[in-house]
Amino acid sequence: MKEILEYQKLDFDLRKLEKQINGSNEKNVMNQMINYVKTAQNKSLELEKSAKKLTEDYEMLKNEYDKNFKLIKELTSKKAEDLSEKQMEETFNRINLVSSNLYMIERNLNINVNNIKSILKEFENTKNQVIVARTKHKESKAKYDELVSTITPKIDQIKAEMRALESKIKPELLTRYKEKKHDNIFPVFVGLKDGNCGGCMMAQPKGRLDKLKQDGYIICEQCGRVIFNK
């Protein structure tokens, strides 16, 4: 039992060191910046699609504007003395209609141009934010790599000590330990505390306490931990 408890203590120290790396602020910042850049890249693609659509709309409106502008020039170039009264009225009505169309097209062109400017500004802001995010990621990665290089030798040493201990532990106990740990039960081995499980504090029946004295350990029916007698 001494060896498995020593093994568990080393495992506990190992978990603390691994948590120190995986839960470090540097790693969190790195992940945040990676996610931010991915989101920004997707946003840039959407902005690019929107800009392309607005550009196509602009060209279409510009063509329509040019057609109507050409038409109104033709209509206004007609001499009054060459037209009948009816033709004059028809021409006047067409000039009004085309002028109205030109006004609406010009209005839509201005809206379109403003939308394009807005997208370009948003794209520029997104690009600048990505540059900042990449800089933060680079800085955090440098700090993270330094942290890893400091802690990794300690982790390797603990793993080596655990491997050395495995040969001294009863195979049954080691197998049970690894199975429980795989099921996210940790610590696996806990001491008996005033007749209770040292993990979940569930009271153990007298019969099971007798079994504990006989076998050296029992399994808690509540949390699944291995209870040993201190």
CSV table of C-alpha atoms in Angstrom, one decimal:
chain,number,residue,atom,x,y,z
A,1,MET,CA,0.0,0.0,0.0
A,2,LYS,CA,2.9,2.3,0.7
A,3,GLU,CA,4.1,2.2,-2.9
A,4,ILE,CA,0.7,2.9,-4.4
A,5,LEU,CA,0.2,5.9,-2.1
A,6,GLU,CA,3.6,7.2,-3.0
A,7,TYR,CA,2.6,6.6,-6.7
A,8,GLN,CA,-0.6,8.6,-6.2
A,9,LYS,CA,1.3,11.4,-4.5
A,10,LEU,CA,3.6,11.7,-7.5
A,11,ASP,CA,0.6,11.5,-9.8
A,12,PHE,CA,-1.0,14.4,-7.8
A,13,ASP,CA,2.2,16.5,-8.2
A,14,LEU,CA,2.2,15.6,-11.9
A,15,ARG,CA,-1.4,16.8,-12.3
A,16,LYS,CA,-0.6,20.1,-10.6
A,17,LEU,CA,2.3,20.7,-13.0
A,18,GLU,CA,0.3,19.8,-16.1
A,19,LYS,CA,-2.5,22.0,-14.8
A,20,GLN,CA,0.0,24.8,-14.4
A,21,ILE,CA,0.8,24.5,-18.1
A,22,ASN,CA,-2.6,23.8,-19.5
A,23,GLY,CA,-4.4,26.3,-17.3
A,24,SER,CA,-1.8,29.1,-17.6
A,25,ASN,CA,-2.9,32.6,-18.5
A,26,GLU,CA,-0.4,32.5,-21.4
A,27,LYS,CA,-2.1,29.5,-23.0
A,28,ASN,CA,-5.6,31.0,-22.4
A,29,VAL,CA,-4.5,34.2,-24.2
A,30,MET,CA,-3.0,32.2,-27.0
A,31,ASN,CA,-6.3,30.3,-27.5
A,32,GLN,CA,-8.3,33.5,-27.3
A,33,MET,CA,-6.2,35.2,-29.9
A,34,ILE,CA,-6.3,32.1,-32.2
A,35,ASN,CA,-10.1,32.1,-31.9
A,36,TYR,CA,-10.3,35.8,-32.5
A,37,VAL,CA,-8.2,35.6,-35.6
A,38,LYS,CA,-10.3,32.8,-37.0
A,39,THR,CA,-13.5,34.8,-36.3
A,40,ALA,CA,-11.9,37.9,-37.9
A,41,GLN,CA,-10.9,35.9,-41.0
A,42,ASN,CA,-14.5,34.6,-41.4
A,43,LYS,CA,-15.8,38.1,-40.9
A,44,SER,CA,-13.3,39.4,-43.6
A,45,LEU,CA,-14.6,36.8,-46.0
A,46,GLU,CA,-18.2,37.9,-45.3
A,47,LEU,CA,-17.2,41.6,-45.8
A,48,GLU,CA,-15.4,40.6,-49.0
A,49,LYS,CA,-18.6,39.0,-50.3
A,50,SER,CA,-20.7,42.0,-49.3
A,51,ALA,CA,-18.2,44.4,-51.0
A,52,LYS,CA,-18.3,42.3,-54.2
A,53,LYS,CA,-22.1,42.4,-54.2
A,54,LEU,CA,-22.2,46.2,-53.5
A,55,THR,CA,-19.7,46.7,-56.3
A,56,GLU,CA,-21.8,44.7,-58.7
A,57,ASP,CA,-24.9,46.8,-57.7
A,58,TYR,CA,-22.9,50.0,-58.2
A,59,GLU,CA,-22.0,49.0,-61.7
A,60,MET,CA,-25.6,48.1,-62.5
A,61,LEU,CA,-26.8,51.4,-61.1
A,62,LYS,CA,-24.1,53.4,-62.9
A,63,ASN,CA,-25.1,51.8,-66.2
A,64,GLU,CA,-28.8,52.6,-65.5
A,65,TYR,CA,-27.8,56.2,-64.7
A,66,ASP,CA,-25.8,56.6,-67.9
A,67,LYS,CA,-28.6,55.2,-70.0
A,68,ASN,CA,-31.2,57.6,-68.4
A,69,PHE,CA,-28.8,60.5,-68.6
A,70,LYS,CA,-28.2,59.9,-72.3
A,71,LEU,CA,-32.0,59.6,-72.8
A,72,ILE,CA,-32.7,62.9,-71.1
A,73,LYS,CA,-30.0,64.6,-73.2
A,74,GLU,CA,-31.7,63.3,-76.3
A,75,LEU,CA,-35.1,64.5,-75.1
A,76,THR,CA,-34.0,67.9,-74.1
A,77,SER,CA,-32.1,68.4,-77.4
A,78,LYS,CA,-35.3,68.3,-79.4
A,79,LYS,CA,-36.4,71.6,-80.9
A,80,ALA,CA,-39.9,72.8,-79.8
A,81,GLU,CA,-40.7,74.1,-83.3
A,82,ASP,CA,-40.2,70.6,-84.8
A,83,LEU,CA,-42.8,69.1,-82.4
A,84,SER,CA,-46.5,69.1,-82.4
A,85,GLU,CA,-48.4,70.0,-79.2
A,86,LYS,CA,-49.1,66.3,-78.5
A,87,GLN,CA,-45.4,65.4,-79.1
A,88,MET,CA,-44.4,68.3,-76.8
A,89,GLU,CA,-46.6,67.0,-74.0
A,90,GLU,CA,-45.3,63.4,-74.5
A,91,THR,CA,-41.7,64.7,-74.5
A,92,PHE,CA,-42.3,66.8,-71.4
A,93,ASN,CA,-43.8,63.8,-69.5
A,94,ARG,CA,-40.9,61.5,-70.6
A,95,ILE,CA,-38.4,64.1,-69.4
A,96,ASN,CA,-40.1,64.2,-66.0
A,97,LEU,CA,-40.2,60.4,-65.7
A,98,VAL,CA,-36.5,60.1,-66.7
A,99,SER,CA,-35.5,62.9,-64.3
A,100,SER,CA,-37.4,61.1,-61.5
A,101,ASN,CA,-35.5,57.9,-62.4
A,102,LEU,CA,-32.2,59.7,-62.4
A,103,TYR,CA,-32.9,61.2,-59.0
A,104,MET,CA,-33.7,57.7,-57.5
A,105,ILE,CA,-30.7,56.1,-59.2
A,106,GLU,CA,-28.4,58.9,-58.0
A,107,ARG,CA,-29.9,58.4,-54.5
A,108,ASN,CA,-29.3,54.7,-54.6
A,109,LEU,CA,-25.8,55.2,-55.9
A,110,ASN,CA,-24.9,57.5,-52.9
A,111,ILE,CA,-26.3,54.9,-50.5
A,112,ASN,CA,-24.3,52.2,-52.3
A,113,VAL,CA,-21.1,54.3,-52.1
A,114,ASN,CA,-21.6,55.0,-48.4
A,115,ASN,CA,-22.2,51.2,-47.8
A,116,ILE,CA,-19.0,50.4,-49.6
A,117,LYS,CA,-17.1,53.0,-47.6
A,118,SER,CA,-18.5,51.5,-44.4
A,119,ILE,CA,-17.5,48.0,-45.3
A,120,LEU,CA,-14.0,49.2,-46.3
A,121,LYS,CA,-13.7,50.9,-42.9
A,122,GLU,CA,-14.9,47.8,-41.1
A,123,PHE,CA,-12.5,45.7,-43.1
A,124,GLU,CA,-9.6,48.0,-42.2
A,125,ASN,CA,-10.6,47.9,-38.5
A,126,THR,CA,-10.8,44.1,-38.6
A,127,LYS,CA,-7.3,43.9,-40.2
A,128,ASN,CA,-5.8,46.2,-37.6
A,129,GLN,CA,-7.4,44.1,-34.8
A,130,VAL,CA,-6.0,40.9,-36.3
A,131,ILE,CA,-2.5,42.5,-36.3
A,132,VAL,CA,-2.9,43.3,-32.6
A,133,ALA,CA,-4.2,39.8,-31.9
A,134,ARG,CA,-1.3,38.1,-33.7
A,135,THR,CA,1.2,40.3,-31.7
A,136,LYS,CA,-0.5,39.3,-28.4
A,137,HIS,CA,-0.4,35.6,-29.5
A,138,LYS,CA,3.3,35.9,-30.3
A,139,GLU,CA,4.1,37.5,-27.0
A,140,SER,CA,2.0,34.9,-25.1
A,141,LYS,CA,3.5,32.0,-27.0
A,142,ALA,CA,7.0,33.2,-26.0
A,143,LYS,CA,6.0,33.3,-22.3
A,144,TYR,CA,4.2,29.9,-22.7
A,145,ASP,CA,7.2,28.2,-24.3
A,146,GLU,CA,9.4,29.6,-21.5
A,147,LEU,CA,6.9,28.2,-18.9
A,148,VAL,CA,6.9,24.8,-20.6
A,149,SER,CA,10.6,24.6,-20.8
A,150,THR,CA,10.8,25.3,-17.1
A,151,ILE,CA,8.2,22.8,-16.0
A,152,THR,CA,8.7,19.9,-18.5
A,153,PRO,CA,12.0,18.6,-16.8
A,154,LYS,CA,10.0,18.3,-13.6
A,155,ILE,CA,7.2,16.5,-15.3
A,156,ASP,CA,9.7,14.1,-17.0
A,157,GLN,CA,11.4,13.4,-13.6
A,158,ILE,CA,8.0,12.6,-11.9
A,159,LYS,CA,7.0,10.3,-14.8
A,160,ALA,CA,10.3,8.5,-14.5
A,161,GLU,CA,9.8,8.0,-10.8
A,162,MET,CA,6.3,6.7,-11.4
A,163,ARG,CA,7.5,4.2,-13.9
A,164,ALA,CA,10.2,3.0,-11.5
A,165,LEU,CA,7.5,2.6,-8.8
A,166,GLU,CA,5.1,0.6,-11.0
A,167,SER,CA,7.3,-2.5,-10.8
A,168,LYS,CA,7.0,-2.4,-7.0
A,169,ILE,CA,3.2,-2.1,-6.8
A,170,LYS,CA,0.9,-5.1,-6.9
A,171,PRO,CA,-0.5,-5.4,-10.4
A,172,GLU,CA,-4.1,-5.7,-9.0
A,173,LEU,CA,-3.7,-2.3,-7.2
A,174,LEU,CA,-2.1,-0.6,-10.1
A,175,THR,CA,-4.7,-1.8,-12.5
A,176,ARG,CA,-7.5,-0.7,-10.2
A,177,TYR,CA,-5.8,2.7,-9.8
A,178,LYS,CA,-5.5,3.3,-13.5
A,179,GLU,CA,-9.1,2.2,-14.1
A,180,LYS,CA,-10.5,4.5,-11.5
A,181,LYS,CA,-8.3,7.4,-12.7
A,182,HIS,CA,-9.6,6.7,-16.2
A,183,ASP,CA,-13.1,7.2,-14.9
A,184,ASN,CA,-12.1,10.6,-13.5
A,185,ILE,CA,-11.9,9.5,-9.9
A,186,PHE,CA,-9.1,11.2,-8.1
A,187,PRO,CA,-7.6,10.7,-5.7
A,188,VAL,CA,-8.2,7.0,-6.1
A,189,PHE,CA,-6.9,5.8,-2.7
A,190,VAL,CA,-8.3,7.6,0.3
A,191,GLY,CA,-7.9,6.9,4.0
A,192,LEU,CA,-10.7,5.9,6.4
A,193,LYS,CA,-11.8,8.8,8.5
A,194,ASP,CA,-13.8,8.0,11.7
A,195,GLY,CA,-15.5,5.1,9.9
A,196,ASN,CA,-16.2,7.2,6.8
A,197,CYS,CA,-14.8,7.3,3.3
A,198,GLY,CA,-12.0,9.8,3.1
A,199,GLY,CA,-13.3,11.0,-0.3
A,200,CYS,CA,-17.1,11.4,-0.2
A,201,MET,CA,-17.3,11.0,3.7
A,202,MET,CA,-20.0,8.3,3.3
A,203,ALA,CA,-20.3,6.2,6.5
A,204,GLN,CA,-19.1,2.6,6.0
A,205,PRO,CA,-21.2,-0.3,7.5
A,206,LYS,CA,-19.5,-2.5,10.1
A,207,GLY,CA,-19.4,-5.5,7.8
A,208,ARG,CA,-17.4,-3.5,5.3
A,209,LEU,CA,-15.1,-2.2,8.0
A,210,ASP,CA,-14.4,-5.8,9.0
A,211,LYS,CA,-13.6,-6.5,5.4
A,212,LEU,CA,-11.2,-3.5,5.3
A,213,LYS,CA,-9.3,-5.0,8.3
A,214,GLN,CA,-9.2,-8.3,6.6
A,215,ASP,CA,-8.2,-7.3,3.0
A,216,GLY,CA,-6.4,-4.0,3.7
A,217,TYR,CA,-8.8,-2.0,1.4
A,218,ILE,CA,-12.4,-1.8,0.3
A,219,ILE,CA,-14.3,0.1,-2.5
A,220,CYS,CA,-16.6,2.9,-1.5
A,221,GLU,CA,-20.1,2.1,-2.8
A,222,GLN,CA,-20.8,5.8,-3.0
A,223,CYS,CA,-17.9,7.3,-4.9
A,224,GLY,CA,-16.0,4.3,-6.1
A,225,ARG,CA,-12.7,5.2,-4.4
A,226,VAL,CA,-10.4,2.7,-2.8
A,227,ILE,CA,-10.5,3.1,1.0
A,228,PHE,CA,-7.5,2.0,3.0
A,229,ASN,CA,-7.0,1.9,6.8
A,230,LYS,CA,-4.4,4.5,7.9
